[in-house]
Amino acid sequence: MELAPTKKSFNGPNGIELYIPMDLKYMYSAENRINGRYTWSNSSYDTNNQPADYGLEHLMLQRQDLIFSKIDMLYSEIYERRKIKEANLYRINLDQCCFKNMIYARGDHLWDKNRLELEHNIIDLEQDKRREESSYFRDISFIRKELRESLIEKKEEEQKANLLMNQQEEST
């Protein structure tokens, strides 16, 4: 079912041009793709150049791996939550479109109890949209807080590793 527009063009709310979200394949290289999902690249350190002993360096690398895994999981949680929000908003928009089509099929001149009920349903769906947006913001804000803490932890671990590596070079 398609909504028949009354205008020739639609510039979106407040006259802002609508845009199509960019596909992630244009922003990430093919190397960052695992099982059809884009991942964050943890290329800030290279394990091939590190010594093979199981001392302090190995412990630091394991700690960095753990932090990178946590950061990667947080990025994927943000991505999954965004997909859920977009899917929910899309379905709400389809429902609104369906109600609008019912109203247009009845005619603009007819205002009866059924039309008022359809208009009320459209308003309820707008409330659902706002509720979905706010729950998305709430969910993402918690994930972003955790992500910030993880990025700070990553930076601290890098600084510790640099400090320990520099001390070992001076002592040898």
CSV table of N, CA and C in Angstrom, one decimal:
chain,number,residue,atom,x,y,z
A,1,MET,N,0.8,-1.2,0.0
A,1,MET,CA,0.0,0.0,0.0
A,1,MET,C,0.9,1.2,0.0
A,2,GLU,N,0.7,2.2,-0.9
A,2,GLU,CA,1.5,3.4,-1.0
A,2,GLU,C,0.7,4.6,-0.6
A,3,LEU,N,1.4,5.5,0.0
A,3,LEU,CA,0.7,6.8,0.3
A,3,LEU,C,0.8,7.7,-0.9
A,4,ALA,N,-0.3,8.2,-1.3
A,4,ALA,CA,-0.3,9.1,-2.4
A,4,ALA,C,0.0,10.6,-1.9
A,5,PRO,N,1.1,11.1,-2.2
A,5,PRO,CA,1.4,12.5,-1.7
A,5,PRO,C,0.6,13.5,-2.3
A,6,THR,N,0.3,14.6,-1.6
A,6,THR,CA,-0.5,15.7,-2.1
A,6,THR,C,0.4,16.8,-2.7
A,7,LYS,N,1.7,16.8,-2.4
A,7,LYS,CA,2.7,17.7,-3.1
A,7,LYS,C,3.5,16.9,-4.1
A,8,LYS,N,4.2,17.7,-4.9
A,8,LYS,CA,5.1,17.1,-5.9
A,8,LYS,C,6.4,16.7,-5.3
A,9,SER,N,6.9,17.4,-4.3
A,9,SER,CA,8.2,17.1,-3.7
A,9,SER,C,8.1,17.2,-2.2
A,10,PHE,N,9.0,16.5,-1.5
A,10,PHE,CA,9.0,16.5,-0.1
A,10,PHE,C,10.4,16.8,0.4
A,11,ASN,N,10.5,17.8,1.1
A,11,ASN,CA,11.9,18.2,1.6
A,11,ASN,C,12.1,17.8,3.1
A,12,GLY,N,11.2,17.0,3.6
A,12,GLY,CA,11.4,16.5,5.0
A,12,GLY,C,10.9,17.5,6.0
A,13,PRO,N,11.0,17.2,7.3
A,13,PRO,CA,10.5,18.1,8.3
A,13,PRO,C,11.4,19.4,8.3
A,14,ASN,N,10.8,20.5,8.5
A,14,ASN,CA,11.5,21.8,8.6
A,14,ASN,C,12.3,22.2,7.4
A,15,GLY,N,11.9,21.6,6.2
A,15,GLY,CA,12.5,21.9,5.0
A,15,GLY,C,13.9,21.3,4.8
A,16,ILE,N,14.3,20.4,5.6
A,16,ILE,CA,15.6,19.8,5.5
A,16,ILE,C,15.5,18.7,4.6
A,17,GLU,N,16.5,18.6,3.7
A,17,GLU,CA,16.5,17.5,2.7
A,17,GLU,C,16.7,16.2,3.4
A,18,LEU,N,16.0,15.2,3.0
A,18,LEU,CA,16.2,13.8,3.5
A,18,LEU,C,17.5,13.2,2.9
A,19,TYR,N,18.1,12.4,3.6
A,19,TYR,CA,19.3,11.7,3.1
A,19,TYR,C,19.2,10.2,3.3
A,20,ILE,N,20.0,9.5,2.5
A,20,ILE,CA,20.0,8.1,2.6
A,20,ILE,C,21.2,7.7,3.5
A,21,PRO,N,21.1,6.9,4.5
A,21,PRO,CA,22.2,6.6,5.4
A,21,PRO,C,23.3,5.9,4.5
A,22,MET,N,24.6,6.2,4.8
A,22,MET,CA,25.7,5.7,4.0
A,22,MET,C,25.9,4.2,4.4
A,23,ASP,N,26.1,3.4,3.4
A,23,ASP,CA,26.4,2.0,3.7
A,23,ASP,C,27.8,1.9,4.3
A,24,LEU,N,28.0,1.0,5.3
A,24,LEU,CA,29.3,0.9,6.0
A,24,LEU,C,30.4,0.4,5.1
A,25,LYS,N,30.0,-0.3,4.0
A,25,LYS,CA,31.1,-0.9,3.2
A,25,LYS,C,31.9,0.2,2.5
A,26,TYR,N,31.4,1.4,2.4
A,26,TYR,CA,32.1,2.5,1.9
A,26,TYR,C,33.0,3.2,2.9
A,27,MET,N,32.8,3.0,4.2
A,27,MET,CA,33.6,3.6,5.2
A,27,MET,C,34.6,2.7,5.8
A,28,TYR,N,34.5,1.4,5.7
A,28,TYR,CA,35.5,0.5,6.2
A,28,TYR,C,36.1,-0.4,5.1
A,29,SER,N,37.3,-0.8,5.3
A,29,SER,CA,37.9,-1.6,4.3
A,29,SER,C,37.4,-3.0,4.4
A,30,ALA,N,37.6,-3.9,3.4
A,30,ALA,CA,37.2,-5.2,3.5
A,30,ALA,C,37.8,-6.1,4.5
A,31,GLU,N,39.0,-5.6,5.0
A,31,GLU,CA,39.7,-6.4,6.0
A,31,GLU,C,39.0,-6.3,7.4
A,32,ASN,N,38.2,-5.3,7.6
A,32,ASN,CA,37.5,-5.1,8.8
A,32,ASN,C,36.2,-5.9,8.9
A,33,ARG,N,35.9,-6.7,7.9
A,33,ARG,CA,34.6,-7.4,7.8
A,33,ARG,C,34.8,-8.8,8.2
A,34,ILE,N,34.1,-9.3,9.2
A,34,ILE,CA,34.1,-10.6,9.7
A,34,ILE,C,32.7,-11.2,9.8
A,35,ASN,N,32.4,-12.2,9.1
A,35,ASN,CA,31.1,-12.9,9.1
A,35,ASN,C,30.0,-11.9,8.7
A,36,GLY,N,30.3,-11.0,7.7
A,36,GLY,CA,29.3,-10.1,7.3
A,36,GLY,C,29.1,-8.8,8.1
A,37,ARG,N,29.8,-8.7,9.3
A,37,ARG,CA,29.8,-7.6,10.2
A,37,ARG,C,31.1,-6.8,10.1
A,38,TYR,N,30.9,-5.5,10.2
A,38,TYR,CA,32.1,-4.7,10.3
A,38,TYR,C,32.6,-4.6,11.7
A,39,THR,N,33.9,-4.7,11.8
A,39,THR,CA,34.5,-4.7,13.1
A,39,THR,C,35.5,-3.5,13.2
A,40,TRP,N,35.8,-3.1,14.4
A,40,TRP,CA,36.8,-2.1,14.7
A,40,TRP,C,38.2,-2.7,14.6
A,41,SER,N,39.1,-2.0,14.0
A,41,SER,CA,40.4,-2.5,13.8
A,41,SER,C,41.3,-2.2,15.0
A,42,ASN,N,41.9,-3.2,15.5
A,42,ASN,CA,42.8,-3.0,16.7
A,42,ASN,C,44.2,-3.0,16.2
A,43,SER,N,44.6,-2.1,15.3
A,43,SER,CA,45.9,-2.1,14.7
A,43,SER,C,46.9,-1.2,15.4
A,44,SER,N,46.6,-0.9,16.6
A,44,SER,CA,47.5,0.0,17.3
A,44,SER,C,48.8,-0.7,17.8
A,45,TYR,N,48.8,-2.0,17.8
A,45,TYR,CA,50.0,-2.7,18.2
A,45,TYR,C,50.1,-3.9,17.3
A,46,ASP,N,51.3,-4.4,17.1
A,46,ASP,CA,51.6,-5.5,16.2
A,46,ASP,C,52.2,-6.6,17.0
A,47,THR,N,51.5,-7.8,17.0
A,47,THR,CA,52.1,-8.9,17.8
A,47,THR,C,53.3,-9.5,17.2
A,48,ASN,N,53.4,-9.3,15.9
A,48,ASN,CA,54.6,-10.0,15.2
A,48,ASN,C,55.9,-9.4,15.5
A,49,ASN,N,55.9,-8.1,15.9
A,49,ASN,CA,57.2,-7.5,16.3
A,49,ASN,C,57.6,-7.7,17.8
A,50,GLN,N,56.7,-8.3,18.5
A,50,GLN,CA,57.0,-8.5,20.0
A,50,GLN,C,57.8,-9.7,20.2
A,51,PRO,N,58.6,-9.7,21.3
A,51,PRO,CA,59.4,-10.9,21.6
A,51,PRO,C,58.5,-12.1,22.0
A,52,ALA,N,58.9,-13.3,21.8
A,52,ALA,CA,58.1,-14.5,22.0
A,52,ALA,C,58.1,-15.0,23.5
A,53,ASP,N,58.9,-14.3,24.4
A,53,ASP,CA,58.9,-14.8,25.8
A,53,ASP,C,57.6,-14.5,26.5
A,54,TYR,N,57.3,-15.2,27.6
A,54,TYR,CA,56.1,-15.1,28.3
A,54,TYR,C,56.3,-14.2,29.5
A,55,GLY,N,56.9,-13.1,29.4
A,55,GLY,CA,57.2,-12.2,30.6
A,55,GLY,C,56.1,-11.2,30.6
A,56,LEU,N,56.6,-10.0,31.0
A,56,LEU,CA,55.7,-8.9,31.2
A,56,LEU,C,55.1,-8.4,29.9
A,57,GLU,N,55.9,-8.5,28.8
A,57,GLU,CA,55.3,-8.1,27.5
A,57,GLU,C,54.1,-8.9,27.1
A,58,HIS,N,54.2,-10.2,27.3
A,58,HIS,CA,53.1,-11.1,27.0
A,58,HIS,C,51.9,-10.7,27.8
A,59,LEU,N,52.1,-10.5,29.1
A,59,LEU,CA,51.0,-10.1,30.0
A,59,LEU,C,50.3,-8.8,29.5
A,60,MET,N,51.2,-7.8,29.1
A,60,MET,CA,50.6,-6.6,28.7
A,60,MET,C,49.8,-6.8,27.4
A,61,LEU,N,50.3,-7.6,26.5
A,61,LEU,CA,49.6,-7.9,25.2
A,61,LEU,C,48.3,-8.6,25.5
A,62,GLN,N,48.3,-9.5,26.4
A,62,GLN,CA,47.0,-10.1,26.8
A,62,GLN,C,46.0,-9.1,27.3
A,63,ARG,N,46.5,-8.2,28.1
A,63,ARG,CA,45.6,-7.2,28.7
A,63,ARG,C,45.1,-6.3,27.6
A,64,GLN,N,46.0,-5.9,26.7
A,64,GLN,CA,45.5,-5.1,25.6
A,64,GLN,C,44.5,-5.8,24.7
A,65,ASP,N,44.7,-7.1,24.5
A,65,ASP,CA,43.8,-7.9,23.7
A,65,ASP,C,42.4,-7.9,24.4
A,66,LEU,N,42.4,-8.1,25.7
A,66,LEU,CA,41.1,-8.1,26.4
A,66,LEU,C,40.4,-6.8,26.3
A,67,ILE,N,41.1,-5.7,26.4
A,67,ILE,CA,40.5,-4.3,26.3
A,67,ILE,C,40.0,-4.1,24.9
A,68,PHE,N,40.8,-4.5,23.8
A,68,PHE,CA,40.3,-4.4,22.5
A,68,PHE,C,39.0,-5.2,22.2
A,69,SER,N,39.0,-6.4,22.8
A,69,SER,CA,37.8,-7.2,22.6
A,69,SER,C,36.6,-6.6,23.3
A,70,LYS,N,36.8,-6.0,24.4
A,70,LYS,CA,35.7,-5.3,25.1
A,70,LYS,C,35.2,-4.1,24.3
A,71,ILE,N,36.1,-3.3,23.7
A,71,ILE,CA,35.8,-2.2,22.9
A,71,ILE,C,35.0,-2.6,21.7
A,72,ASP,N,35.5,-3.7,21.1
A,72,ASP,CA,34.8,-4.3,19.9
A,72,ASP,C,33.4,-4.7,20.2
A,73,MET,N,33.2,-5.3,21.3
A,73,MET,CA,31.9,-5.8,21.7
A,73,MET,C,31.0,-4.5,22.0
A,74,LEU,N,31.5,-3.5,22.5
A,74,LEU,CA,30.7,-2.3,22.8
A,74,LEU,C,30.3,-1.6,21.5
A,75,TYR,N,31.2,-1.6,20.5
A,75,TYR,CA,30.9,-1.1,19.2
A,75,TYR,C,29.8,-1.9,18.5
A,76,SER,N,29.9,-3.2,18.6
A,76,SER,CA,28.9,-4.1,18.0
A,76,SER,C,27.5,-3.9,18.7
A,77,GLU,N,27.5,-3.7,20.1
A,77,GLU,CA,26.3,-3.4,20.8
A,77,GLU,C,25.6,-2.2,20.3
A,78,ILE,N,26.4,-1.1,20.1
A,78,ILE,CA,25.9,0.1,19.6
A,78,ILE,C,25.3,-0.1,18.2
A,79,TYR,N,26.0,-0.8,17.3
A,79,TYR,CA,25.5,-1.1,16.0
A,79,TYR,C,24.2,-1.9,16.0
A,80,GLU,N,24.2,-2.9,16.9
A,80,GLU,CA,22.9,-3.7,16.9
A,80,GLU,C,21.8,-2.9,17.5
A,81,ARG,N,22.0,-2.1,18.5
A,81,ARG,CA,20.9,-1.3,19.0
A,81,ARG,C,20.4,-0.3,18.0
A,82,ARG,N,21.3,0.3,17.2
A,82,ARG,CA,20.9,1.2,16.1
A,82,ARG,C,20.1,0.5,15.1
A,83,LYS,N,20.4,-0.8,14.7
A,83,LYS,CA,19.6,-1.5,13.8
A,83,LYS,C,18.2,-1.8,14.3
A,84,ILE,N,18.1,-2.1,15.6
A,84,ILE,CA,16.8,-2.3,16.2
A,84,ILE,C,16.0,-1.1,16.2
A,85,LYS,N,16.6,0.1,16.5
A,85,LYS,CA,15.9,1.3,16.5
A,85,LYS,C,15.4,1.6,15.1
A,86,GLU,N,16.2,1.5,14.1
A,86,GLU,CA,15.8,1.8,12.7
A,86,GLU,C,14.7,0.8,12.2
A,87,ALA,N,14.8,-0.4,12.6
A,87,ALA,CA,13.7,-1.4,12.2
A,87,ALA,C,12.4,-1.0,12.9
A,88,ASN,N,12.5,-0.7,14.2
A,88,ASN,CA,11.2,-0.3,14.9
A,88,ASN,C,10.6,1.0,14.3
A,89,LEU,N,11.4,2.0,14.0
A,89,LEU,CA,10.9,3.2,13.4
A,89,LEU,C,10.4,3.0,12.0
A,90,TYR,N,11.0,2.1,11.3
A,90,TYR,CA,10.5,1.7,9.9
A,90,TYR,C,9.1,1.1,10.0
A,91,ARG,N,8.9,0.2,11.0
A,91,ARG,CA,7.6,-0.5,11.1
A,91,ARG,C,6.5,0.5,11.6
A,92,ILE,N,6.9,1.4,12.5
A,92,ILE,CA,6.0,2.5,12.9
A,92,ILE,C,5.6,3.3,11.7
A,93,ASN,N,6.6,3.7,10.9
A,93,ASN,CA,6.3,4.5,9.7
A,93,ASN,C,5.3,3.8,8.8
A,94,LEU,N,5.5,2.5,8.6
A,94,LEU,CA,4.6,1.7,7.7
A,94,LEU,C,3.2,1.7,8.3
A,95,ASP,N,3.1,1.6,9.6
A,95,ASP,CA,1.8,1.6,10.2
A,95,ASP,C,1.1,3.0,10.0
A,96,GLN,N,1.9,4.0,10.2
A,96,GLN,CA,1.3,5.4,10.0
A,96,GLN,C,0.9,5.5,8.5
A,97,CYS,N,1.7,5.1,7.6
A,97,CYS,CA,1.4,5.2,6.2
A,97,CYS,C,0.0,4.4,5.9
A,98,CYS,N,-0.1,3.3,6.5
A,98,CYS,CA,-1.3,2.5,6.3
A,98,CYS,C,-2.6,3.3,6.8
A,99,PHE,N,-2.4,3.9,8.0
A,99,PHE,CA,-3.6,4.6,8.5
A,99,PHE,C,-3.9,5.9,7.7
A,100,LYS,N,-2.8,6.5,7.2
A,100,LYS,CA,-3.0,7.7,6.3
A,100,LYS,C,-3.7,7.2,5.0
A,101,ASN,N,-3.3,6.1,4.5
A,101,ASN,CA,-4.0,5.6,3.3
A,101,ASN,C,-5.5,5.3,3.5
A,102,MET,N,-5.8,4.8,4.7
A,102,MET,CA,-7.2,4.6,5.0
A,102,MET,C,-7.9,5.9,5.1
A,103,ILE,N,-7.3,6.9,5.6
A,103,ILE,CA,-7.9,8.2,5.7
A,103,ILE,C,-8.1,8.8,4.3
A,104,TYR,N,-7.1,8.7,3.5
A,104,TYR,CA,-7.2,9.2,2.1
A,104,TYR,C,-8.3,8.5,1.3
A,105,ALA,N,-8.4,7.2,1.5
A,105,ALA,CA,-9.4,6.4,0.8
A,105,ALA,C,-10.8,6.8,1.2
A,106,ARG,N,-11.0,7.2,2.5
A,106,ARG,CA,-12.3,7.6,2.9
A,106,ARG,C,-12.7,9.0,2.4
A,107,GLY,N,-11.6,9.8,2.1
A,107,GLY,CA,-11.9,11.2,1.5
A,107,GLY,C,-11.6,12.2,2.6
A,108,ASP,N,-11.1,13.4,2.1
A,108,ASP,CA,-10.8,14.5,3.0
A,108,ASP,C,-12.0,15.2,3.6
A,109,HIS,N,-13.1,15.1,2.9
A,109,HIS,CA,-14.3,15.9,3.3
A,109,HIS,C,-15.1,15.2,4.4
A,110,LEU,N,-14.9,13.9,4.7
A,110,LEU,CA,-15.6,13.1,5.6
A,110,LEU,C,-14.9,13.1,7.0
A,111,TRP,N,-15.6,13.6,8.0
A,111,TRP,CA,-15.0,13.6,9.4
A,111,TRP,C,-16.1,12.8,10.2
A,112,ASP,N,-15.8,11.6,10.5
A,112,ASP,CA,-16.7,10.8,11.3
A,112,ASP,C,-15.9,10.1,12.4
A,113,LYS,N,-16.5,9.3,13.2
A,113,LYS,CA,-15.9,8.7,14.4
A,113,LYS,C,-14.7,7.8,13.9
A,114,ASN,N,-14.8,7.1,12.8
A,114,ASN,CA,-13.7,6.2,12.3
A,114,ASN,C,-12.5,7.0,11.9
A,115,ARG,N,-12.7,8.1,11.3
A,115,ARG,CA,-11.6,9.0,10.9
A,115,ARG,C,-10.9,9.6,12.1
A,116,LEU,N,-11.7,10.0,13.1
A,116,LEU,CA,-11.0,10.5,14.3
A,116,LEU,C,-10.2,9.4,15.0
A,117,GLU,N,-10.7,8.2,15.0
A,117,GLU,CA,-10.0,7.1,15.6
A,117,GLU,C,-8.7,6.8,14.8
A,118,LEU,N,-8.7,6.9,13.5
A,118,LEU,CA,-7.5,6.7,12.7
A,118,LEU,C,-6.5,7.8,13.0
A,119,GLU,N,-7.0,9.1,13.1
A,119,GLU,CA,-6.1,10.2,13.4
A,119,GLU,C,-5.5,10.0,14.8
A,120,HIS,N,-6.3,9.5,15.7
A,120,HIS,CA,-5.8,9.2,17.1
A,120,HIS,C,-4.7,8.1,17.0
A,121,ASN,N,-4.9,7.1,16.2
A,121,ASN,CA,-3.9,6.0,16.0
A,121,ASN,C,-2.6,6.6,15.5
A,122,ILE,N,-2.7,7.5,14.6
A,122,ILE,CA,-1.5,8.2,14.0
A,122,ILE,C,-0.7,8.9,15.1
A,123,ILE,N,-1.4,9.6,15.9
A,123,ILE,CA,-0.8,10.4,17.0
A,123,ILE,C,-0.2,9.4,18.0
A,124,ASP,N,-0.8,8.3,18.3
A,124,ASP,CA,-0.2,7.3,19.2
A,124,ASP,C,1.1,6.7,18.6
A,125,LEU,N,1.1,6.5,17.3
A,125,LEU,CA,2.3,6.0,16.7
A,125,LEU,C,3.4,7.1,16.7
A,126,GLU,N,3.1,8.4,16.7
A,126,GLU,CA,4.1,9.4,16.8
A,126,GLU,C,4.7,9.3,18.3
A,127,GLN,N,3.8,9.1,19.2
A,127,GLN,CA,4.3,8.9,20.6
A,127,GLN,C,5.2,7.7,20.7
A,128,ASP,N,4.9,6.6,20.0
A,128,ASP,CA,5.7,5.4,20.0
A,128,ASP,C,7.1,5.7,19.4
A,129,LYS,N,7.1,6.6,18.4
A,129,LYS,CA,8.4,7.0,17.8
A,129,LYS,C,9.2,7.7,18.8
A,130,ARG,N,8.6,8.7,19.4
A,130,ARG,CA,9.4,9.5,20.4
A,130,ARG,C,9.9,8.6,21.6
A,131,ARG,N,9.1,7.6,22.0
A,131,ARG,CA,9.5,6.7,23.0
A,131,ARG,C,10.6,5.8,22.6
A,132,GLU,N,10.6,5.4,21.3
A,132,GLU,CA,11.7,4.6,20.8
A,132,GLU,C,13.0,5.4,20.7
A,133,GLU,N,12.9,6.6,20.3
A,133,GLU,CA,14.1,7.5,20.2
A,133,GLU,C,14.7,7.7,21.6
A,134,SER,N,13.8,7.9,22.6
A,134,SER,CA,14.3,8.2,23.9
A,134,SER,C,14.9,6.9,24.6
A,135,SER,N,14.3,5.8,24.3
A,135,SER,CA,14.9,4.5,24.8
A,135,SER,C,16.2,4.2,24.1
A,136,TYR,N,16.3,4.5,22.8
A,136,TYR,CA,17.6,4.4,22.1
A,136,TYR,C,18.6,5.2,22.7
A,137,PHE,N,18.3,6.5,23.0
A,137,PHE,CA,19.3,7.4,23.6
A,137,PHE,C,19.7,6.9,25.0
A,138,ARG,N,18.8,6.4,25.8
A,138,ARG,CA,19.1,5.9,27.1
A,138,ARG,C,20.0,4.7,27.0
A,139,ASP,N,19.7,3.7,26.1
A,139,ASP,CA,20.5,2.5,25.9
A,139,ASP,C,21.9,2.9,25.5
A,140,ILE,N,22.0,3.8,24.5
A,140,ILE,CA,23.3,4.2,23.9
A,140,ILE,C,24.1,5.0,24.9
A,141,SER,N,23.5,5.8,25.7
A,141,SER,CA,24.3,6.6,26.7
A,141,SER,C,25.0,5.6,27.7
A,142,PHE,N,24.3,4.6,28.1
A,142,PHE,CA,25.0,3.6,29.0
A,142,PHE,C,26.1,2.9,28.3
A,143,ILE,N,25.9,2.5,27.0
A,143,ILE,CA,27.0,1.8,26.3
A,143,ILE,C,28.1,2.8,26.0
A,144,ARG,N,27.8,4.0,25.7
A,144,ARG,CA,28.9,5.0,25.4
A,144,ARG,C,29.7,5.3,26.7
A,145,LYS,N,29.0,5.3,27.8
A,145,LYS,CA,29.8,5.6,29.1
A,145,LYS,C,30.7,4.4,29.3
A,146,GLU,N,30.3,3.2,29.1
A,146,GLU,CA,31.2,2.0,29.2
A,146,GLU,C,32.3,2.1,28.2
A,147,LEU,N,32.0,2.5,27.0
A,147,LEU,CA,33.0,2.6,25.9
A,147,LEU,C,34.0,3.7,26.3
A,148,ARG,N,33.6,4.8,26.8
A,148,ARG,CA,34.6,5.8,27.2
A,148,ARG,C,35.5,5.3,28.3
A,149,GLU,N,34.9,4.5,29.2
A,149,GLU,CA,35.8,3.9,30.3
A,149,GLU,C,36.8,2.9,29.7
A,150,SER,N,36.3,2.2,28.7
A,150,SER,CA,37.2,1.2,28.1
A,150,SER,C,38.3,1.9,27.3
A,151,LEU,N,38.0,2.9,26.6
A,151,LEU,CA,39.0,3.7,25.9
A,151,LEU,C,40.0,4.3,26.8
A,152,ILE,N,39.6,4.8,27.9
A,152,ILE,CA,40.5,5.4,28.9
A,152,ILE,C,41.4,4.3,29.5
A,153,GLU,N,40.8,3.1,29.7
A,153,GLU,CA,41.6,2.0,30.2
A,153,GLU,C,42.6,1.5,29.2
A,154,LYS,N,42.2,1.5,27.9
A,154,LYS,CA,43.1,1.2,26.8
A,154,LYS,C,44.3,2.2,26.8
A,155,LYS,N,44.0,3.4,26.9
A,155,LYS,CA,45.1,4.5,26.9
A,155,LYS,C,46.0,4.3,28.1
A,156,GLU,N,45.4,4.0,29.3
A,156,GLU,CA,46.3,3.7,30.5
A,156,GLU,C,47.2,2.5,30.3
A,157,GLU,N,46.6,1.5,29.7
A,157,GLU,CA,47.4,0.3,29.4
A,157,GLU,C,48.5,0.5,28.4
A,158,GLU,N,48.3,1.3,27.4
A,158,GLU,CA,49.3,1.7,26.5
A,158,GLU,C,50.4,2.5,27.2
A,159,GLN,N,50.0,3.4,28.0
A,159,GLN,CA,51.0,4.2,28.8
A,159,GLN,C,51.8,3.4,29.7
A,160,LYS,N,51.2,2.4,30.4
A,160,LYS,CA,51.9,1.5,31.2
A,160,LYS,C,52.9,0.7,30.4
A,161,ALA,N,52.4,0.2,29.3
A,161,ALA,CA,53.3,-0.7,28.4
A,161,ALA,C,54.5,0.2,27.9
A,162,ASN,N,54.3,1.4,27.5
A,162,ASN,CA,55.4,2.2,27.1
A,162,ASN,C,56.3,2.5,28.2
A,163,LEU,N,55.8,2.8,29.4
A,163,LEU,CA,56.7,3.0,30.5
A,163,LEU,C,57.5,1.8,30.9
A,164,LEU,N,56.9,0.7,30.9
A,164,LEU,CA,57.7,-0.6,31.2
A,164,LEU,C,58.7,-0.9,30.1
A,165,MET,N,58.3,-0.7,28.9
A,165,MET,CA,59.2,-1.1,27.8
A,165,MET,C,60.4,-0.1,27.8
A,166,ASN,N,60.2,1.2,28.1
A,166,ASN,CA,61.3,2.1,28.1
A,166,ASN,C,62.2,1.9,29.3
A,167,GLN,N,61.6,1.4,30.5
A,167,GLN,CA,62.5,1.1,31.6
A,167,GLN,C,63.4,-0.1,31.3
A,168,GLN,N,62.8,-1.1,30.6
A,168,GLN,CA,63.6,-2.3,30.3
A,168,GLN,C,64.7,-2.0,29.4
A,169,GLU,N,64.5,-1.1,28.4
A,169,GLU,CA,65.5,-0.7,27.5
A,169,GLU,C,66.6,0.0,28.2
A,170,GLU,N,66.3,0.9,29.1
A,170,GLU,CA,67.3,1.6,29.8
A,170,GLU,C,68.2,0.7,30.7
A,171,SER,N,67.5,-0.3,31.3
A,171,SER,CA,68.3,-1.2,32.3
A,171,SER,C,69.2,-2.2,31.5
A,172,THR,N,68.9,-2.5,30.3
A,172,THR,CA,69.8,-3.4,29.5
A,172,THR,C,70.9,-2.7,28.9
